[in-house]
């Protein structure tokens, strides 16, 4: 017996149904006739036989009805299977279409990656060409007589060429634009998490926003924040701590886009919610106050920012204690706000107190100690207290040297001492000793710390201000070697190409070191951004 297809089974079932229906009609007719016979004759002689026939017919009729029901079920099942098969065919067609689209997207991605690689190679070539052109432009400067160059610099009266102005630009100089790059993920997370723990339901979204914002993809980060904010307000109401947290996140994204007005409105709203729900002396309130102060500081509104920063300081002192490291970080922010207003007595007091807290609570080797000393030194430079600034810079470099190379002695000297010895002996020895053979000072380049590198540049600029050019060049060379490009310089050795790149880098550092004395860390109590205000949420 051959297997039947689904369609053949359905056809045969329909034929059987028709036969059963005809048989049922026939049985009903016979049964009706028997019933009429029994009813017309009161006592027929064969009434028992007729009754037995009627019973047999009734049982047969019941079996026919059961067969019809089962046949109907089989037809319904066949119809359902046909529908399922049609849906399966439809899904298979969609899968084939998606596979084709996926293959097309893979081809497009491969093509785009090839174009990106070609563009990166082109950019790298342009960078090399740019470096070569910069080197060619510096050749003319080194070809000129050094003495003539120095005397001409002293005779210039123009403000832009005045070394004092180069070392210490006007207070009105605004370098805030440099701080507007997207916030790195770790810093962004510190700003958002401070003072109030991110709830579990917001953590995934929070991480996504951090990732997109740190990449500068604000067109994705902003809609995510707004949608989450709308959902939170629907489920929890506007006056909820989670809503304040999301307002802080969105405010930080707007801040990175330079949309200060929108960011300020969101932070004020978050501040009102946190004061209402958490209390006026909660750490999260202090964090929001600090963020708002930072925002005003970035817009140059130092007078408006100062009372906010002071209130944040009071809250942290009350909640955490006067000697807590977070209090020191808030003091750093407050000091920088006062410095921009010329309140140098307060600046020195705040920095010195912050320095005392760091040294007591975190130890003299904590990075915040060196950063605060750099900040205080910059305040001294603003006031013309060069000697005090020089002492602080030397302390930072000495401590970094002791951490890396052990106690100071006659054979193990810090870089600034080596630089001053080179300055004293520059006229005694015609040819300066090679870097690798003179006192081992180049080893300080191994101190991998942005603060140490900044200190080298600042002290080098200060030496130039004092006319100690050999000492300044020593520190500048050391700072160059501590940067990433030092790896390539060391590989090149003292080859002609290596000399060219070292000279070009040294010249760039000279120009940059004069600017570095004016850039002070907004120590971020909360986001640890070098050269920026610190922000928390």
PDB file of C-alpha atoms in Angstrom, residues 117-241:
ATOM      1  CA  UNK A 117      42.168  51.691   5.791  1.00  0.00           C
ATOM      2  CA  UNK A 118      43.109  53.657   2.707  1.00  0.00           C
ATOM      3  CA  UNK A 119      42.005  56.893   4.390  1.00  0.00           C
ATOM      4  CA  UNK A 120      44.040  56.105   7.514  1.00  0.00           C
ATOM      5  CA  UNK A 121      47.105  55.446   5.391  1.00  0.00           C
ATOM      6  CA  UNK A 122      46.539  58.745   3.618  1.00  0.00           C
ATOM      7  CA  UNK A 123      46.183  60.580   6.942  1.00  0.00           C
ATOM      8  CA  UNK A 124      49.364  58.962   8.247  1.00  0.00           C
ATOM      9  CA  UNK A 125      51.203  60.094   5.132  1.00  0.00           C
ATOM     10  CA  UNK A 126      49.874  63.624   5.575  1.00  0.00           C
ATOM     11  CA  UNK A 127      51.024  63.620   9.211  1.00  0.00           C
ATOM     12  CA  UNK A 128      54.519  62.634   8.134  1.00  0.00           C
ATOM     13  CA  UNK A 129      54.511  65.381   5.502  1.00  0.00           C
ATOM     14  CA  UNK A 130      53.356  67.872   8.120  1.00  0.00           C
ATOM     15  CA  UNK A 131      56.147  66.863  10.511  1.00  0.00           C
ATOM     16  CA  UNK A 132      58.688  67.223   7.706  1.00  0.00           C
ATOM     17  CA  UNK A 133      57.417  70.702   6.858  1.00  0.00           C
ATOM     18  CA  UNK A 134      57.552  71.708  10.525  1.00  0.00           C
ATOM     19  CA  UNK A 135      61.114  70.453  10.710  1.00  0.00           C
ATOM     20  CA  UNK A 136      62.082  72.428   7.613  1.00  0.00           C
ATOM     21  CA  UNK A 137      60.592  75.573   9.147  1.00  0.00           C
ATOM     22  CA  UNK A 138      62.625  75.077  12.340  1.00  0.00           C
ATOM     23  CA  UNK A 139      65.879  74.720  10.405  1.00  0.00           C
ATOM     24  CA  UNK A 140      65.902  78.447   9.685  1.00  0.00           C
ATOM     25  CA  UNK A 141      65.635  79.244  13.380  1.00  0.00           C
ATOM     26  CA  UNK A 142      68.587  77.023  14.306  1.00  0.00           C
ATOM     27  CA  UNK A 143      70.659  78.420  11.453  1.00  0.00           C
ATOM     28  CA  UNK A 144      70.404  81.908  12.959  1.00  0.00           C
ATOM     29  CA  UNK A 145      72.973  83.082  15.467  1.00  0.00           C
ATOM     30  CA  UNK A 146      71.838  82.260  19.008  1.00  0.00           C
ATOM     31  CA  UNK A 147      73.142  85.440  20.568  1.00  0.00           C
ATOM     32  CA  UNK A 148      71.496  87.634  17.935  1.00  0.00           C
ATOM     33  CA  UNK A 149      68.268  85.758  18.495  1.00  0.00           C
ATOM     34  CA  UNK A 150      68.342  86.276  22.262  1.00  0.00           C
ATOM     35  CA  UNK A 151      69.170  89.982  21.993  1.00  0.00           C
ATOM     36  CA  UNK A 152      66.397  90.537  19.486  1.00  0.00           C
ATOM     37  CA  UNK A 153      63.913  88.844  21.846  1.00  0.00           C
ATOM     38  CA  UNK A 154      64.889  91.212  24.642  1.00  0.00           C
ATOM     39  CA  UNK A 155      64.429  94.267  22.419  1.00  0.00           C
ATOM     40  CA  UNK A 156      60.936  93.332  21.222  1.00  0.00           C
ATOM     41  CA  UNK A 157      58.181  95.316  22.887  1.00  0.00           C
ATOM     42  CA  UNK A 158      55.194  93.648  21.353  1.00  0.00           C
ATOM     43  CA  UNK A 159      53.061  91.847  23.894  1.00  0.00           C
ATOM     44  CA  UNK A 160      52.886  88.629  21.907  1.00  0.00           C
ATOM     45  CA  UNK A 161      56.705  88.392  21.873  1.00  0.00           C
ATOM     46  CA  UNK A 162      57.234  89.403  25.488  1.00  0.00           C
ATOM     47  CA  UNK A 163      58.590  86.350  27.376  1.00  0.00           C
ATOM     48  CA  UNK A 164      56.734  87.429  30.505  1.00  0.00           C
ATOM     49  CA  UNK A 165      53.460  87.384  28.599  1.00  0.00           C
ATOM     50  CA  UNK A 166      54.360  84.052  27.013  1.00  0.00           C
ATOM     51  CA  UNK A 167      55.063  82.566  30.420  1.00  0.00           C
ATOM     52  CA  UNK A 168      52.046  84.090  32.125  1.00  0.00           C
ATOM     53  CA  UNK A 169      49.267  85.048  29.696  1.00  0.00           C
ATOM     54  CA  UNK A 170      46.531  87.471  30.687  1.00  0.00           C
ATOM     55  CA  UNK A 171      43.889  86.248  33.090  1.00  0.00           C
ATOM     56  CA  UNK A 172      41.344  86.944  30.368  1.00  0.00           C
ATOM     57  CA  UNK A 173      42.842  84.270  28.138  1.00  0.00           C
ATOM     58  CA  UNK A 174      40.197  81.622  27.774  1.00  0.00           C
ATOM     59  CA  UNK A 175      41.354  78.107  27.136  1.00  0.00           C
ATOM     60  CA  UNK A 176      38.068  76.501  27.981  1.00  0.00           C
ATOM     61  CA  UNK A 177      37.565  75.360  24.394  1.00  0.00           C
ATOM     62  CA  UNK A 178      40.349  72.863  24.869  1.00  0.00           C
ATOM     63  CA  UNK A 179      38.388  71.184  27.601  1.00  0.00           C
ATOM     64  CA  UNK A 180      35.375  70.459  25.452  1.00  0.00           C
ATOM     65  CA  UNK A 181      36.468  67.144  24.015  1.00  0.00           C
ATOM     66  CA  UNK A 182      34.263  64.123  24.775  1.00  0.00           C
ATOM     67  CA  UNK A 183      34.719  62.893  28.301  1.00  0.00           C
ATOM     68  CA  UNK A 184      36.505  59.532  28.565  1.00  0.00           C
ATOM     69  CA  UNK A 185      34.314  56.673  29.853  1.00  0.00           C
ATOM     70  CA  UNK A 186      36.013  56.260  33.223  1.00  0.00           C
ATOM     71  CA  UNK A 187      35.762  59.978  33.998  1.00  0.00           C
ATOM     72  CA  UNK A 188      32.165  60.163  32.788  1.00  0.00           C
ATOM     73  CA  UNK A 189      31.249  57.235  35.020  1.00  0.00           C
ATOM     74  CA  UNK A 190      32.865  58.857  38.048  1.00  0.00           C
ATOM     75  CA  UNK A 191      30.921  62.050  37.417  1.00  0.00           C
ATOM     76  CA  UNK A 192      27.590  60.226  37.157  1.00  0.00           C
ATOM     77  CA  UNK A 193      28.041  57.744  40.023  1.00  0.00           C
ATOM     78  CA  UNK A 194      29.148  60.206  42.677  1.00  0.00           C
ATOM     79  CA  UNK A 195      26.893  60.742  45.669  1.00  0.00           C
ATOM     80  CA  UNK A 196      24.065  58.430  44.569  1.00  0.00           C
ATOM     81  CA  UNK A 197      24.324  54.809  43.491  1.00  0.00           C
ATOM     82  CA  UNK A 198      23.039  54.054  40.014  1.00  0.00           C
ATOM     83  CA  UNK A 199      19.924  51.829  40.359  1.00  0.00           C
ATOM     84  CA  UNK A 200      20.036  48.403  38.744  1.00  0.00           C
ATOM     85  CA  UNK A 201      17.296  49.287  36.279  1.00  0.00           C
ATOM     86  CA  UNK A 202      19.346  52.227  34.961  1.00  0.00           C
ATOM     87  CA  UNK A 203      22.779  50.604  34.978  1.00  0.00           C
ATOM     88  CA  UNK A 204      22.689  49.153  31.456  1.00  0.00           C
ATOM     89  CA  UNK A 205      21.365  52.374  29.959  1.00  0.00           C
ATOM     90  CA  UNK A 206      23.863  54.353  32.008  1.00  0.00           C
ATOM     91  CA  UNK A 207      26.766  52.318  30.609  1.00  0.00           C
ATOM     92  CA  UNK A 208      25.479  52.732  27.039  1.00  0.00           C
ATOM     93  CA  UNK A 209      25.197  56.504  27.421  1.00  0.00           C
ATOM     94  CA  UNK A 210      28.724  56.673  28.841  1.00  0.00           C
ATOM     95  CA  UNK A 211      30.056  54.681  25.891  1.00  0.00           C
ATOM     96  CA  UNK A 212      28.312  56.783  23.258  1.00  0.00           C
ATOM     97  CA  UNK A 213      29.090  60.123  24.941  1.00  0.00           C
ATOM     98  CA  UNK A 214      32.781  59.277  25.359  1.00  0.00           C
ATOM     99  CA  UNK A 215      32.897  58.509  21.616  1.00  0.00           C
ATOM    100  CA  UNK A 216      31.228  61.817  20.773  1.00  0.00           C
ATOM    101  CA  UNK A 217      28.110  60.038  19.424  1.00  0.00           C
ATOM    102  CA  UNK A 218      25.690  62.494  20.968  1.00  0.00           C
ATOM    103  CA  UNK A 219      23.013  61.832  18.357  1.00  0.00           C
ATOM    104  CA  UNK A 220      22.619  58.404  19.997  1.00  0.00           C
ATOM    105  CA  UNK A 221      23.298  59.296  23.643  1.00  0.00           C
ATOM    106  CA  UNK A 222      20.794  62.184  23.853  1.00  0.00           C
ATOM    107  CA  UNK A 223      17.712  60.267  22.567  1.00  0.00           C
ATOM    108  CA  UNK A 224      18.574  57.363  24.901  1.00  0.00           C
ATOM    109  CA  UNK A 225      18.654  59.709  27.898  1.00  0.00           C
ATOM    110  CA  UNK A 226      15.436  61.481  26.905  1.00  0.00           C
ATOM    111  CA  UNK A 227      13.534  58.223  26.398  1.00  0.00           C
ATOM    112  CA  UNK A 228      14.741  56.854  29.738  1.00  0.00           C
ATOM    113  CA  UNK A 229      13.830  60.126  31.445  1.00  0.00           C
ATOM    114  CA  UNK A 230      10.327  60.002  29.975  1.00  0.00           C
ATOM    115  CA  UNK A 231       9.852  56.377  31.077  1.00  0.00           C
ATOM    116  CA  UNK A 232      11.096  57.129  34.600  1.00  0.00           C
ATOM    117  CA  UNK A 233       8.767  60.100  34.998  1.00  0.00           C
ATOM    118  CA  UNK A 234       5.808  57.936  33.895  1.00  0.00           C
ATOM    119  CA  UNK A 235       6.607  55.099  36.301  1.00  0.00           C
ATOM    120  CA  UNK A 236       8.114  56.926  39.305  1.00  0.00           C
ATOM    121  CA  UNK A 237       6.985  60.526  38.951  1.00  0.00           C
ATOM    122  CA  UNK A 238       9.143  63.596  38.371  1.00  0.00           C
ATOM    123  CA  UNK A 239      10.293  64.009  41.988  1.00  0.00           C
ATOM    124  CA  UNK A 240      12.292  60.785  42.264  1.00  0.00           C
ATOM    125  CA  UNK A 241      16.054  60.321  42.872  1.00  0.00           C
TER     126      UNK A 241
END
